[in-house]
JSON list of C-alpha atoms in Angstrom, two decimals:
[
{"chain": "A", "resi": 1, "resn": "UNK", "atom": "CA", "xyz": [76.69, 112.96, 139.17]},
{"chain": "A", "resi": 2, "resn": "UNK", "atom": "CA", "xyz": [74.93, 109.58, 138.63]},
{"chain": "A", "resi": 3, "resn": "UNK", "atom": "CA", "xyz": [74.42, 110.02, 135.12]},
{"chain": "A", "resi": 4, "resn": "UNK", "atom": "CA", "xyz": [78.16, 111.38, 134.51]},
{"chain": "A", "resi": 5, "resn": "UNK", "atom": "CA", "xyz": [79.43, 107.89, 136.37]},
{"chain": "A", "resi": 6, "resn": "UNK", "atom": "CA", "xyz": [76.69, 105.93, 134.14]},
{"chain": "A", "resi": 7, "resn": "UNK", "atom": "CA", "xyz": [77.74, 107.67, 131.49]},
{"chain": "A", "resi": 8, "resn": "UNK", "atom": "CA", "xyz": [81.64, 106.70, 131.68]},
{"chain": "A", "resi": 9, "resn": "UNK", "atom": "CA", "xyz": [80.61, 103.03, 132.77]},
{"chain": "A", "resi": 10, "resn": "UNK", "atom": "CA", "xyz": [79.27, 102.58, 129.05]},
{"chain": "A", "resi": 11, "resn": "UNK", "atom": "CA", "xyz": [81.74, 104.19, 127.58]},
{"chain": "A", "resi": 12, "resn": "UNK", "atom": "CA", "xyz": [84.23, 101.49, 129.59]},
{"chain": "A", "resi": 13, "resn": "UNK", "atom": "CA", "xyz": [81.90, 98.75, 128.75]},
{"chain": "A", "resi": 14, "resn": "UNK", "atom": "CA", "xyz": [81.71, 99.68, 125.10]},
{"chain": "A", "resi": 15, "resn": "UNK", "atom": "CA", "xyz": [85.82, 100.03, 125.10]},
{"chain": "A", "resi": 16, "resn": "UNK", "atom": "CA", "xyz": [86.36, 96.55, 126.28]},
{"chain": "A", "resi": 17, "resn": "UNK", "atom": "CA", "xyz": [83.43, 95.14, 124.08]},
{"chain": "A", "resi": 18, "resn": "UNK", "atom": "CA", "xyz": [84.90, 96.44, 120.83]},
{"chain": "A", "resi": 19, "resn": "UNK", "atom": "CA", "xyz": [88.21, 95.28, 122.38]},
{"chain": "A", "resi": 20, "resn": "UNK", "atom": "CA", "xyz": [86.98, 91.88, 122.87]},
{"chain": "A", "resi": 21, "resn": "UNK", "atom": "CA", "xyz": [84.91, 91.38, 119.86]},
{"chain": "A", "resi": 22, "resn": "UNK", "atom": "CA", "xyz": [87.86, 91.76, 117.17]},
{"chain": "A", "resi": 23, "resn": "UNK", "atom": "CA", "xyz": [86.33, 90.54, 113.59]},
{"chain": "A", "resi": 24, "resn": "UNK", "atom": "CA", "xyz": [87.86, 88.21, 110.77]},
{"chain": "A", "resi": 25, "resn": "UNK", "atom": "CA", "xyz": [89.51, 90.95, 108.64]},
{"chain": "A", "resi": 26, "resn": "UNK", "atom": "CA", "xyz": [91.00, 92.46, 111.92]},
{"chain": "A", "resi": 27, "resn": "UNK", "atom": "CA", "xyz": [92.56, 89.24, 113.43]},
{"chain": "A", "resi": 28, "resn": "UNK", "atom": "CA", "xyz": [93.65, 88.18, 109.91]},
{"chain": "A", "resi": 29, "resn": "UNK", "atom": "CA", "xyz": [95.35, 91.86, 109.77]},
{"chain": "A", "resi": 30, "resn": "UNK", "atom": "CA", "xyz": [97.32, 91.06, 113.37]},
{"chain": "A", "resi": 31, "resn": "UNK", "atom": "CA", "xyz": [98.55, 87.76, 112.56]},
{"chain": "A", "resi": 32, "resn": "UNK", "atom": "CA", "xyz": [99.75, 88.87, 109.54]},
{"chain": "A", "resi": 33, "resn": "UNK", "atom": "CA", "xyz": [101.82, 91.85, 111.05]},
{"chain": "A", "resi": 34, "resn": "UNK", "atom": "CA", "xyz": [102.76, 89.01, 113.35]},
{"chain": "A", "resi": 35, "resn": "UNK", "atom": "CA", "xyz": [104.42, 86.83, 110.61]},
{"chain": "A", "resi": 36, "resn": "UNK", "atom": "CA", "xyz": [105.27, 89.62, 108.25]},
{"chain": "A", "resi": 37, "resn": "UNK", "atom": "CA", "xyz": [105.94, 92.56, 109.88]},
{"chain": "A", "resi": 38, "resn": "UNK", "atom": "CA", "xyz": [107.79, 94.42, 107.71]},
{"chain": "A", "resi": 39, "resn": "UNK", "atom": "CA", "xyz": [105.20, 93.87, 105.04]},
{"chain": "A", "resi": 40, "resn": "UNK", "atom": "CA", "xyz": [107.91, 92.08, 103.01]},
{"chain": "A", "resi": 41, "resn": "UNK", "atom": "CA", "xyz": [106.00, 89.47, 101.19]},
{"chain": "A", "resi": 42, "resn": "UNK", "atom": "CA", "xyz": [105.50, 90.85, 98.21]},
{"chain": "A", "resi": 43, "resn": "UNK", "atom": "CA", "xyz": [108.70, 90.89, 97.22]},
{"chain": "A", "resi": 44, "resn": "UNK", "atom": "CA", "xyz": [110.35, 88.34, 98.97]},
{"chain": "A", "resi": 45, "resn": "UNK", "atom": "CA", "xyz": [111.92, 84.92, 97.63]},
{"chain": "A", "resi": 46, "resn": "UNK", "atom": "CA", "xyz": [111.68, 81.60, 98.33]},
{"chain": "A", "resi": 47, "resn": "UNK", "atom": "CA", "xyz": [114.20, 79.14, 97.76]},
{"chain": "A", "resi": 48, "resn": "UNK", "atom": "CA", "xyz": [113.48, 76.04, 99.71]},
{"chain": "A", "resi": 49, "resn": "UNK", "atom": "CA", "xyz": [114.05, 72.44, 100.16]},
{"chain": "A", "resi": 50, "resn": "UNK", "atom": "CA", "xyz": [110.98, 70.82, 101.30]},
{"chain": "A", "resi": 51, "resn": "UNK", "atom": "CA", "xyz": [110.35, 67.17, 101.90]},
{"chain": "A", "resi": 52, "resn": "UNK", "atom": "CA", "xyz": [106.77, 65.93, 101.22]},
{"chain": "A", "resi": 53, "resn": "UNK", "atom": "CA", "xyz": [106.55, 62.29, 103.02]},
{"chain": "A", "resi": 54, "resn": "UNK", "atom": "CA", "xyz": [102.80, 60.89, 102.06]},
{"chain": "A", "resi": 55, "resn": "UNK", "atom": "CA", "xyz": [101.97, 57.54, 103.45]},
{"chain": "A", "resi": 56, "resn": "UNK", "atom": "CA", "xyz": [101.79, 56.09, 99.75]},
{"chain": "A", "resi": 57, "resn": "UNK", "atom": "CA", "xyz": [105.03, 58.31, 98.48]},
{"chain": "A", "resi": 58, "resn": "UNK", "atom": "CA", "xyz": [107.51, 58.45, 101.76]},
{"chain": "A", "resi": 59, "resn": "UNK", "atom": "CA", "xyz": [110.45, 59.30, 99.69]},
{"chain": "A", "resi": 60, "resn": "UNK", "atom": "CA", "xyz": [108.70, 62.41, 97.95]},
{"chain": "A", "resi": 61, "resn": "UNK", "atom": "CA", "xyz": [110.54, 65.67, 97.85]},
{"chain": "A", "resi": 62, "resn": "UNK", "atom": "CA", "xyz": [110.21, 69.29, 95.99]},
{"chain": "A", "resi": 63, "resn": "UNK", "atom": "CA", "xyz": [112.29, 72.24, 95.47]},
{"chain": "A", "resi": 64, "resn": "UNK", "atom": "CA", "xyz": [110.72, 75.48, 95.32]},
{"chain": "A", "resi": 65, "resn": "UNK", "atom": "CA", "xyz": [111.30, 78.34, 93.62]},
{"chain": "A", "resi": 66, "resn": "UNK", "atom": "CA", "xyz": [109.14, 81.08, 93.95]},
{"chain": "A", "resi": 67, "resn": "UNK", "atom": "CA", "xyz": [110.00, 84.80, 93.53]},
{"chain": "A", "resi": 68, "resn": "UNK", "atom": "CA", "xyz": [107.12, 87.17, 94.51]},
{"chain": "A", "resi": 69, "resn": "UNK", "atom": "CA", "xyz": [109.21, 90.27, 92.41]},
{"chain": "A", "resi": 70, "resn": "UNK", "atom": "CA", "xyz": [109.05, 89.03, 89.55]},
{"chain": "A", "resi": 71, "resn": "UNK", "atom": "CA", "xyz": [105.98, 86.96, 89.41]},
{"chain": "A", "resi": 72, "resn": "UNK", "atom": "CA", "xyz": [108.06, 83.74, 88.38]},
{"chain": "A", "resi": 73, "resn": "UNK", "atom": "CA", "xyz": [107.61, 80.07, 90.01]},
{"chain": "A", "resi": 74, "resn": "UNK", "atom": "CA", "xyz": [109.52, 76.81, 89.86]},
{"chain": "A", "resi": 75, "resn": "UNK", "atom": "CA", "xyz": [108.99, 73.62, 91.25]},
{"chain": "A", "resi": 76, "resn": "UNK", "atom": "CA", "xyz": [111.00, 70.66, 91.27]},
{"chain": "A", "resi": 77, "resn": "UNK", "atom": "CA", "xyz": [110.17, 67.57, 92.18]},
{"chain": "A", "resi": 78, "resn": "UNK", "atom": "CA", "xyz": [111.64, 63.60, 92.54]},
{"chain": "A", "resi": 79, "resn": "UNK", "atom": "CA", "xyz": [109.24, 60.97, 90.03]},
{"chain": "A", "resi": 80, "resn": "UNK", "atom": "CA", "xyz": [110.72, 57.74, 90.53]},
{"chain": "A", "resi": 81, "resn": "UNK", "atom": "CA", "xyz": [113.85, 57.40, 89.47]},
{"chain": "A", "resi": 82, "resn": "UNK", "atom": "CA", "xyz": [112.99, 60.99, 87.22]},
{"chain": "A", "resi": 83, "resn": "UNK", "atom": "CA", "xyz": [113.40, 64.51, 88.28]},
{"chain": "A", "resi": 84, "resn": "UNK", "atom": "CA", "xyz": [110.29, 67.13, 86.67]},
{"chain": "A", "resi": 85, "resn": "UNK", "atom": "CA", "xyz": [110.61, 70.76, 86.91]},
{"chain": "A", "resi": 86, "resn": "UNK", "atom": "CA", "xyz": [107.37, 73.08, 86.39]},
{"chain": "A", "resi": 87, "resn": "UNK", "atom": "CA", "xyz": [108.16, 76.67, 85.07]},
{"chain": "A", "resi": 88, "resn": "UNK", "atom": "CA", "xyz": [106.11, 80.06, 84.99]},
{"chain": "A", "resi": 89, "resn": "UNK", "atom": "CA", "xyz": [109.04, 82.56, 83.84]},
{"chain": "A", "resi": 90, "resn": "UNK", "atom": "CA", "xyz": [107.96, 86.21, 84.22]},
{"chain": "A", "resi": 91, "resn": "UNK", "atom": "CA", "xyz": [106.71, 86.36, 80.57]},
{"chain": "A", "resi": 92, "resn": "UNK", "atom": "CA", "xyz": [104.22, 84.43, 81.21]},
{"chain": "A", "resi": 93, "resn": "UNK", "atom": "CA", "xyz": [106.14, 81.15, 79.10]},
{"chain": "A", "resi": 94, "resn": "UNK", "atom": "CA", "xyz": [104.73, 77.48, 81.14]},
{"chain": "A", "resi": 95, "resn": "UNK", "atom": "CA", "xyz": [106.80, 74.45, 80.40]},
{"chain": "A", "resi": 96, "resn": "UNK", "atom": "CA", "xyz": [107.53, 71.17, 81.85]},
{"chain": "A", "resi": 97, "resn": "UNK", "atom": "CA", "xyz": [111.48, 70.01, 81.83]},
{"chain": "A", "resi": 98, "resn": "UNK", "atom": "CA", "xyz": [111.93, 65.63, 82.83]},
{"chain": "A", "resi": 99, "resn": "UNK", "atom": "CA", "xyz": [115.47, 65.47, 83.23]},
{"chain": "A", "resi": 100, "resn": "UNK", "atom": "CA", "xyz": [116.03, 69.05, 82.57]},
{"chain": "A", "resi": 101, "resn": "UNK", "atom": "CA", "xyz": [114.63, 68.11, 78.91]},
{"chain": "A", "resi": 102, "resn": "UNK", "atom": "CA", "xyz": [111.41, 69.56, 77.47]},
{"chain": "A", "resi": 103, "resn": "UNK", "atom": "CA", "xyz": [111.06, 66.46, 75.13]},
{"chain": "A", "resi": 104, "resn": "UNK", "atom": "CA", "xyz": [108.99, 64.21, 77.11]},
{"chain": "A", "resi": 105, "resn": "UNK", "atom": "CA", "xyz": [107.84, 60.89, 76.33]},
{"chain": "A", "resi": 106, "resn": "UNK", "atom": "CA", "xyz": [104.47, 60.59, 75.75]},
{"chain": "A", "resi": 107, "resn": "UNK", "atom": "CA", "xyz": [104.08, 57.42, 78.53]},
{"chain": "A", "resi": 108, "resn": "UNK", "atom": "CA", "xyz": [105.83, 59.64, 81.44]},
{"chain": "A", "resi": 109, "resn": "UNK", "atom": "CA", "xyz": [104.19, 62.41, 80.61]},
{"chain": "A", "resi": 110, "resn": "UNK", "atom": "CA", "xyz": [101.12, 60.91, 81.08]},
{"chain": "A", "resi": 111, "resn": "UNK", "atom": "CA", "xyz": [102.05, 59.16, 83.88]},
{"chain": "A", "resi": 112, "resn": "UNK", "atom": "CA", "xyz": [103.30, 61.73, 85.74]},
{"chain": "A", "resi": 113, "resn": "UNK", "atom": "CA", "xyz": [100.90, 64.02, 84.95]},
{"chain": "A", "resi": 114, "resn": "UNK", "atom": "CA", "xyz": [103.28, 66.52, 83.05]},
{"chain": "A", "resi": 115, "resn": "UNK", "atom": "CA", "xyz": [101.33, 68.61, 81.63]},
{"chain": "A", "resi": 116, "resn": "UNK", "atom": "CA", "xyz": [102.31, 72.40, 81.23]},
{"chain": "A", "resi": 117, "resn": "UNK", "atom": "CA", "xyz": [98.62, 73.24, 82.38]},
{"chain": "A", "resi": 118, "resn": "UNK", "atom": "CA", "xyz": [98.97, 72.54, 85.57]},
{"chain": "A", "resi": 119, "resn": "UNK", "atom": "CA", "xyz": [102.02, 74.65, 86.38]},
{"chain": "A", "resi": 120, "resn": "UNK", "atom": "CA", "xyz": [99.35, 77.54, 87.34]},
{"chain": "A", "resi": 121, "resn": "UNK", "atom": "CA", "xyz": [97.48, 75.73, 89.63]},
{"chain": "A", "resi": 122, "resn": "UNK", "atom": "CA", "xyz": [100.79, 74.54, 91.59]},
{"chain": "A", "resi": 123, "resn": "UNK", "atom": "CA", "xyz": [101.88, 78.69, 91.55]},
{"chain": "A", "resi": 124, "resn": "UNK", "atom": "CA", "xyz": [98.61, 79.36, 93.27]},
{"chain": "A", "resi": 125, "resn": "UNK", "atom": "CA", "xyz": [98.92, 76.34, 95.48]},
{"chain": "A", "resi": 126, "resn": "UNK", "atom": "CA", "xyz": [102.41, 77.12, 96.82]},
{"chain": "A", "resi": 127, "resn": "UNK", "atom": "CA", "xyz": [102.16, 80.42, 97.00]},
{"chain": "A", "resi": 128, "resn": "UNK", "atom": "CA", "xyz": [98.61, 80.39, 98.81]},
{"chain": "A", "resi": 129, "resn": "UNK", "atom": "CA", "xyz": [100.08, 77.63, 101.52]},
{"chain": "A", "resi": 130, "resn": "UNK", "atom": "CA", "xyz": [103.55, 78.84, 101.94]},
{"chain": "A", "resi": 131, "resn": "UNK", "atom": "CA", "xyz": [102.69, 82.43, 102.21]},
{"chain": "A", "resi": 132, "resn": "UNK", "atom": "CA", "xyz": [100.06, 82.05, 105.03]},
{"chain": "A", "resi": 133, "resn": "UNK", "atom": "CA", "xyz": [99.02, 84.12, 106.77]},
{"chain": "A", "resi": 134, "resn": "UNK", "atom": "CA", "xyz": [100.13, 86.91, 104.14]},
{"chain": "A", "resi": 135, "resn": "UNK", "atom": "CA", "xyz": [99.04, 85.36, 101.09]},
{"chain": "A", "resi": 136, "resn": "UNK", "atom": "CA", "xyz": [95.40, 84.95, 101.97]},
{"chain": "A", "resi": 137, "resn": "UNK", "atom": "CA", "xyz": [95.61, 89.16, 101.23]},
{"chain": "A", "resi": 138, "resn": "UNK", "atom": "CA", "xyz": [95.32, 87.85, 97.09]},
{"chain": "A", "resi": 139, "resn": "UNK", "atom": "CA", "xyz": [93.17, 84.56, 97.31]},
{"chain": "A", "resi": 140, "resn": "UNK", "atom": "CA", "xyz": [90.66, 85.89, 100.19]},
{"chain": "A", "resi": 141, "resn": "UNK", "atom": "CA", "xyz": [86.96, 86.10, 98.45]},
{"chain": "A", "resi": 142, "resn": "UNK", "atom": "CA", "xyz": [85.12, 86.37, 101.98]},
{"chain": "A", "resi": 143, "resn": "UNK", "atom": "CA", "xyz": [85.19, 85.78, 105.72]},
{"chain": "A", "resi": 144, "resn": "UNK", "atom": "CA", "xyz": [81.92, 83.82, 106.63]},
{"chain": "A", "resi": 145, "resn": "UNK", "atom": "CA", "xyz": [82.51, 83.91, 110.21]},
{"chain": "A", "resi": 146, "resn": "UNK", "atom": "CA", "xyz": [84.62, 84.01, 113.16]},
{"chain": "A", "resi": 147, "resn": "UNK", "atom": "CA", "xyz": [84.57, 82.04, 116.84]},
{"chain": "A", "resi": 148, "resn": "UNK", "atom": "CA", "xyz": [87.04, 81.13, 119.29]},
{"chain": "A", "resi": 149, "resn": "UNK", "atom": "CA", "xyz": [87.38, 77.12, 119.54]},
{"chain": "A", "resi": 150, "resn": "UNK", "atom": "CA", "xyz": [90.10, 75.37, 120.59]},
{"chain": "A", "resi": 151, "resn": "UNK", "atom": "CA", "xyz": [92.93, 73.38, 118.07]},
{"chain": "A", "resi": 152, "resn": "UNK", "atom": "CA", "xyz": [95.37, 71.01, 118.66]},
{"chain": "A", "resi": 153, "resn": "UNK", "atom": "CA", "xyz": [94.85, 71.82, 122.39]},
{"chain": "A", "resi": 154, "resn": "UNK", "atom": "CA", "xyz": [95.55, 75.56, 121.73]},
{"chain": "A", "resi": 155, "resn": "UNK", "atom": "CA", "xyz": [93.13, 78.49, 122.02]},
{"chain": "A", "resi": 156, "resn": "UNK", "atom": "CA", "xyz": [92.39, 80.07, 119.11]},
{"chain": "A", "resi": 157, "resn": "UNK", "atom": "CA", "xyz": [90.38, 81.98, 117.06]},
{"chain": "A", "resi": 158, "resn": "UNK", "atom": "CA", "xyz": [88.88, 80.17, 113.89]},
{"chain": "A", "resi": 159, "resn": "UNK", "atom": "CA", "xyz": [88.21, 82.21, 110.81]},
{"chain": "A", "resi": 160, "resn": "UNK", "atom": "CA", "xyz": [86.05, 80.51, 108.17]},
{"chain": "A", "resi": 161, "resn": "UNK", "atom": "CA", "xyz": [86.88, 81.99, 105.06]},
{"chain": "A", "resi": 162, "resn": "UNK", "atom": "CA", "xyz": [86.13, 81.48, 101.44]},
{"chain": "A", "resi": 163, "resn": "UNK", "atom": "CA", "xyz": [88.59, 81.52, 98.76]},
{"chain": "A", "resi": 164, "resn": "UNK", "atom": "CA", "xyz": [88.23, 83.35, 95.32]},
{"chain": "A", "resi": 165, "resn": "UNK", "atom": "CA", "xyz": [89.23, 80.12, 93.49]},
{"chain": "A", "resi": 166, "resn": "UNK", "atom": "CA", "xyz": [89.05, 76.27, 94.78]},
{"chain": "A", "resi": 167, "resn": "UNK", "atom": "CA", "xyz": [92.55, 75.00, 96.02]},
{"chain": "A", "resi": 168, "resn": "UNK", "atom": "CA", "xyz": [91.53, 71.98, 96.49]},
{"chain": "A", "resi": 169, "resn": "UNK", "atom": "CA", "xyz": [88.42, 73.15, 98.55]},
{"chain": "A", "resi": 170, "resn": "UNK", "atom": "CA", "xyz": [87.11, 77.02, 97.99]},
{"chain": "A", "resi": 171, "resn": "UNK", "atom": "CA", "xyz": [86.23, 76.51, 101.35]},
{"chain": "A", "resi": 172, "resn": "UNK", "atom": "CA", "xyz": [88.95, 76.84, 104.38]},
{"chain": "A", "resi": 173, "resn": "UNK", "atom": "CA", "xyz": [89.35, 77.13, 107.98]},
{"chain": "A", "resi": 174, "resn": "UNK", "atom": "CA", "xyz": [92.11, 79.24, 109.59]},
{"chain": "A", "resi": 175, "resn": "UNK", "atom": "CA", "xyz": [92.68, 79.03, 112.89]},
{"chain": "A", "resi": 176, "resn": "UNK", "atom": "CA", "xyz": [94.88, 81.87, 114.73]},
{"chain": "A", "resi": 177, "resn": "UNK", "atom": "CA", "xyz": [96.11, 81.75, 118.19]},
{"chain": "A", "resi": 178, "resn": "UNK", "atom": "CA", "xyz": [94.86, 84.10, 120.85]},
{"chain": "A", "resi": 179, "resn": "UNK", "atom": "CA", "xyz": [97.96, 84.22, 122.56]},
{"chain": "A", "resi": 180, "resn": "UNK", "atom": "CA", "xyz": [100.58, 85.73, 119.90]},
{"chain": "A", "resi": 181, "resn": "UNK", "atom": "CA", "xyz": [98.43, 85.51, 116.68]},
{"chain": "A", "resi": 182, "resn": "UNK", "atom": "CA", "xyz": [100.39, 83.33, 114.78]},
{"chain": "A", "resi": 183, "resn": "UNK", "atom": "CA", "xyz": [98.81, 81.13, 112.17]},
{"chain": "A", "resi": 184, "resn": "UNK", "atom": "CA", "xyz": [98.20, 77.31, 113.86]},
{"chain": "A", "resi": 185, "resn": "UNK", "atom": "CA", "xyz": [96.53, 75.55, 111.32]},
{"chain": "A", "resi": 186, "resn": "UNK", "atom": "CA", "xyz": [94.23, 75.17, 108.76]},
{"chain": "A", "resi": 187, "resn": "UNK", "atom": "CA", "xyz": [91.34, 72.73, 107.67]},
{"chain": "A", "resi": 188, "resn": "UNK", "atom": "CA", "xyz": [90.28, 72.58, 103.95]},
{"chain": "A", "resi": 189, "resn": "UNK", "atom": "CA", "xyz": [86.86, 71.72, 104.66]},
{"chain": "A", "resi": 190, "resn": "UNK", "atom": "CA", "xyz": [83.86, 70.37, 102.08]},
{"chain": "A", "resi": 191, "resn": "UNK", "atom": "CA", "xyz": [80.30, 71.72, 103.34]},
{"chain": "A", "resi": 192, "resn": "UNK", "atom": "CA", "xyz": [78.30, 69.54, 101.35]},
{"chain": "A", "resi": 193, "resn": "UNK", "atom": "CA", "xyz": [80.58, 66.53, 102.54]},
{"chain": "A", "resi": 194, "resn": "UNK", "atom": "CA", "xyz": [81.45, 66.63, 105.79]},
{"chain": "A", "resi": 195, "resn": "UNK", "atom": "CA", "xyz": [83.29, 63.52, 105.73]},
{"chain": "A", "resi": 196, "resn": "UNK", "atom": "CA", "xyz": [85.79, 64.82, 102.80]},
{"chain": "A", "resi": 197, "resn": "UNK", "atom": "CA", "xyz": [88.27, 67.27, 103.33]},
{"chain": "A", "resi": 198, "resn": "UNK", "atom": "CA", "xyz": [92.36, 67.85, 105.07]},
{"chain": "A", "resi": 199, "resn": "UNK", "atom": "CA", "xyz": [93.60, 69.29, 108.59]},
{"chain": "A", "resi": 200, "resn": "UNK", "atom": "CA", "xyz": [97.04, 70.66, 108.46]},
{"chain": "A", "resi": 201, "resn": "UNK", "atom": "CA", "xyz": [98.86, 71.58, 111.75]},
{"chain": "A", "resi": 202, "resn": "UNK", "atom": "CA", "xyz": [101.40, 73.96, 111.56]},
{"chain": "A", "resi": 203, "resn": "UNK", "atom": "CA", "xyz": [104.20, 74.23, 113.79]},
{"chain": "A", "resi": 204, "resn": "UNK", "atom": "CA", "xyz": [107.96, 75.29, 113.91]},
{"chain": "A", "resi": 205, "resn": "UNK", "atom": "CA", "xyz": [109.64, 78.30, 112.55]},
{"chain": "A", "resi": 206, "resn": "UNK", "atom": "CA", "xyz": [111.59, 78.85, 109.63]},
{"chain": "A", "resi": 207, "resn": "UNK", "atom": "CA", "xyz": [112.28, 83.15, 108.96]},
{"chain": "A", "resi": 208, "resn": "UNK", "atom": "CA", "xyz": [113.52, 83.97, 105.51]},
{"chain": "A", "resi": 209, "resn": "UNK", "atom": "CA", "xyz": [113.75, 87.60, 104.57]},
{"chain": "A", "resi": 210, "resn": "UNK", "atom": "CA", "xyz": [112.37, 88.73, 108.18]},
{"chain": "A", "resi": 211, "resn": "UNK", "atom": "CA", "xyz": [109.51, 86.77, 107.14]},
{"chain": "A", "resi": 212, "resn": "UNK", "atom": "CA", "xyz": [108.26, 84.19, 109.86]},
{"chain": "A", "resi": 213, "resn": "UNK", "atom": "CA", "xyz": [107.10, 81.26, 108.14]},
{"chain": "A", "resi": 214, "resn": "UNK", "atom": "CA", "xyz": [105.85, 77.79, 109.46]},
{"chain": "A", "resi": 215, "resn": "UNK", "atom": "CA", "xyz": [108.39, 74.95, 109.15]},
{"chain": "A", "resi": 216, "resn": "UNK", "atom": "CA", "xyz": [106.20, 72.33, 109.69]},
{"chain": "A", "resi": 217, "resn": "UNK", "atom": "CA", "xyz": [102.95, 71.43, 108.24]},
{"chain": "A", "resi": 218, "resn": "UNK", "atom": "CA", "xyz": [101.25, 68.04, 109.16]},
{"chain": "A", "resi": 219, "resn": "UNK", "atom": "CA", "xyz": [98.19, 66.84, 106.75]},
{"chain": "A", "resi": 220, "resn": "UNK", "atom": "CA", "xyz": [95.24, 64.98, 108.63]},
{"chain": "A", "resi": 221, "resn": "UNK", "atom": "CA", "xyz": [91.96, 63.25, 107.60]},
{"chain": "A", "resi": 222, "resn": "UNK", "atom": "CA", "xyz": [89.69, 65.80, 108.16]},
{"chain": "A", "resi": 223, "resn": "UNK", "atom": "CA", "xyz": [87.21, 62.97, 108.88]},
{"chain": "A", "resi": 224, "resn": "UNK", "atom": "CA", "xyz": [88.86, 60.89, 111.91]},
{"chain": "A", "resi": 225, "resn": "UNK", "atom": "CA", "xyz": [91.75, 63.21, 112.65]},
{"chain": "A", "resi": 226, "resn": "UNK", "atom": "CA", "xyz": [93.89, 60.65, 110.69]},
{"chain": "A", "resi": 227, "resn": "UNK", "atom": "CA", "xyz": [97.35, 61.43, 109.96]},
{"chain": "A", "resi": 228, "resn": "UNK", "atom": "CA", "xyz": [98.15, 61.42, 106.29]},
{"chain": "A", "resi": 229, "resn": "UNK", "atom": "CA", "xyz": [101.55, 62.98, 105.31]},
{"chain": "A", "resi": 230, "resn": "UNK", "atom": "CA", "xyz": [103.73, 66.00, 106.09]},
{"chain": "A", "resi": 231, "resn": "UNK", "atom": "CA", "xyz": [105.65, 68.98, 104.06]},
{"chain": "A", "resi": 232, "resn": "UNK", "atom": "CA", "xyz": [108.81, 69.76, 105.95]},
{"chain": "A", "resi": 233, "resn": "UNK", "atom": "CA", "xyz": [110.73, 72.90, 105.28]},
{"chain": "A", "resi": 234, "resn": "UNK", "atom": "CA", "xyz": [113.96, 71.49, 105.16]},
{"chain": "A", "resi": 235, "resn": "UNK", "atom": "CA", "xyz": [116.35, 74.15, 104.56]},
{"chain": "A", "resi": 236, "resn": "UNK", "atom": "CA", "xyz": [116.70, 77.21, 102.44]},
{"chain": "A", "resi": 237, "resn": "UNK", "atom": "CA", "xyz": [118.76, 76.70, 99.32]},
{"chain": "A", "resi": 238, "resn": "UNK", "atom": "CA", "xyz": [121.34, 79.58, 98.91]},
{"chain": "A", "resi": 239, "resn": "UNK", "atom": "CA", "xyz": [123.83, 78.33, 96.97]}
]
């Protein structure tokens, strides 16, 4: 009888210990049911109006176009008194329109770094940050590890994870809430310089095709905690 209610009372204990010791790929699985549940992103589009405030560019403001069906990406944006627009179409075509005009002086193109080039590395940018939790799925490489920590005065769980390519930083932070699992925050983080690197917070709610996605995201000096600038979903464009 002793060894049957032994027995049980490690089976309990090993229950609640695999309950309680949930892994990277597992809590990156439930917040992702979380913001996606219909498993939706792949095919969903975004049409948004986003305002970018920096503390050197207040006034700076994008429109983005991104259609995960067809693999195609726009992005426009306000330069000065200019508007650019950064095309991948879904044949694979990259061009950069000033003023809706692909004839772009040599001076503003330079100045405004116009070059068609770039328009892949602002896809994967956009689509990585305003697809989280769901898009990590395509740019995860590895987890490194996982502890429970506490951000912006929230429990959560922090997954450090490393990306297949560098956005910005190969190396990122994502931390997860233990309460509903929805993704708080990230930190783009610099392991050989501690003293370089950004801390988003993420908060509000904006759902667009069942998708929960968040509305708010507030870039921070990863350094002092400094704040630095915001992107702002500010509506979705459906006209």
């Amino acid at each position: 009888m002793k060894l049957i209610v032994f027995g049980l009372c490690i089976l309990l204990l090993c229950g609640c210990a695999e309950k309680n010791s949930l892994n990277g790929l597992q809590l990156l699985e439930k917040t992702i049911a979380q913001h996606d549940s219909l498993n939706l992103w792949h095919k969903t589009r975004l049409d948004i109006h986003i305002q970018e405030p920096r503390l050197a560019n207040p006034h700076r403001y994008s429109i983005l176009k991104l259609d995960n069906s067809k693999n195609t990406f726009e992005l426009s944006r306000n330069r000065d008194q200019y508007i650019s627009t950064h095309v991948l179409d879904n044949n694979a075509n990259s061009y950069v329109l000033l003023d809706g005009k692909r004839d772009i002086d040599s001076v503003l193109k330079k100045r405004y770094r116009l070059d068609a080039s770039r328009n892949v590395g602002y896809k994967n940018f956009y689509h990585l940050m305003y697809g989280l939790p769901m898009s990590l799925n395509k740019y995860l490489h590895t987890i490194r590890k996982t502890t429970k920590t506490k951000f912006n005065k929230e429990e959560c769980y922090k997954i450090e994870i490393e990306l297949k390519e560098k956005m910005i930083s190969k190396h990122w932070n994502v931390f997860i809430s233990e309460i509903d699992y929805k993704i708080k925050g990230v930190e783009i983080i610099f392991p050989d310089d501690p003293n370089k690197g950004e801390r988003l917070y993420f908060n509000g709610d904006v759902v667009i095709d069942n998708i929960t996605i968040p509305r708010f995201r507030h870039w921070h000096e990863l350094k002092d905690d400094s704040y630095s600038g915001s992107d702002i979903i500010i509506k979705e464009i459906t006209e």
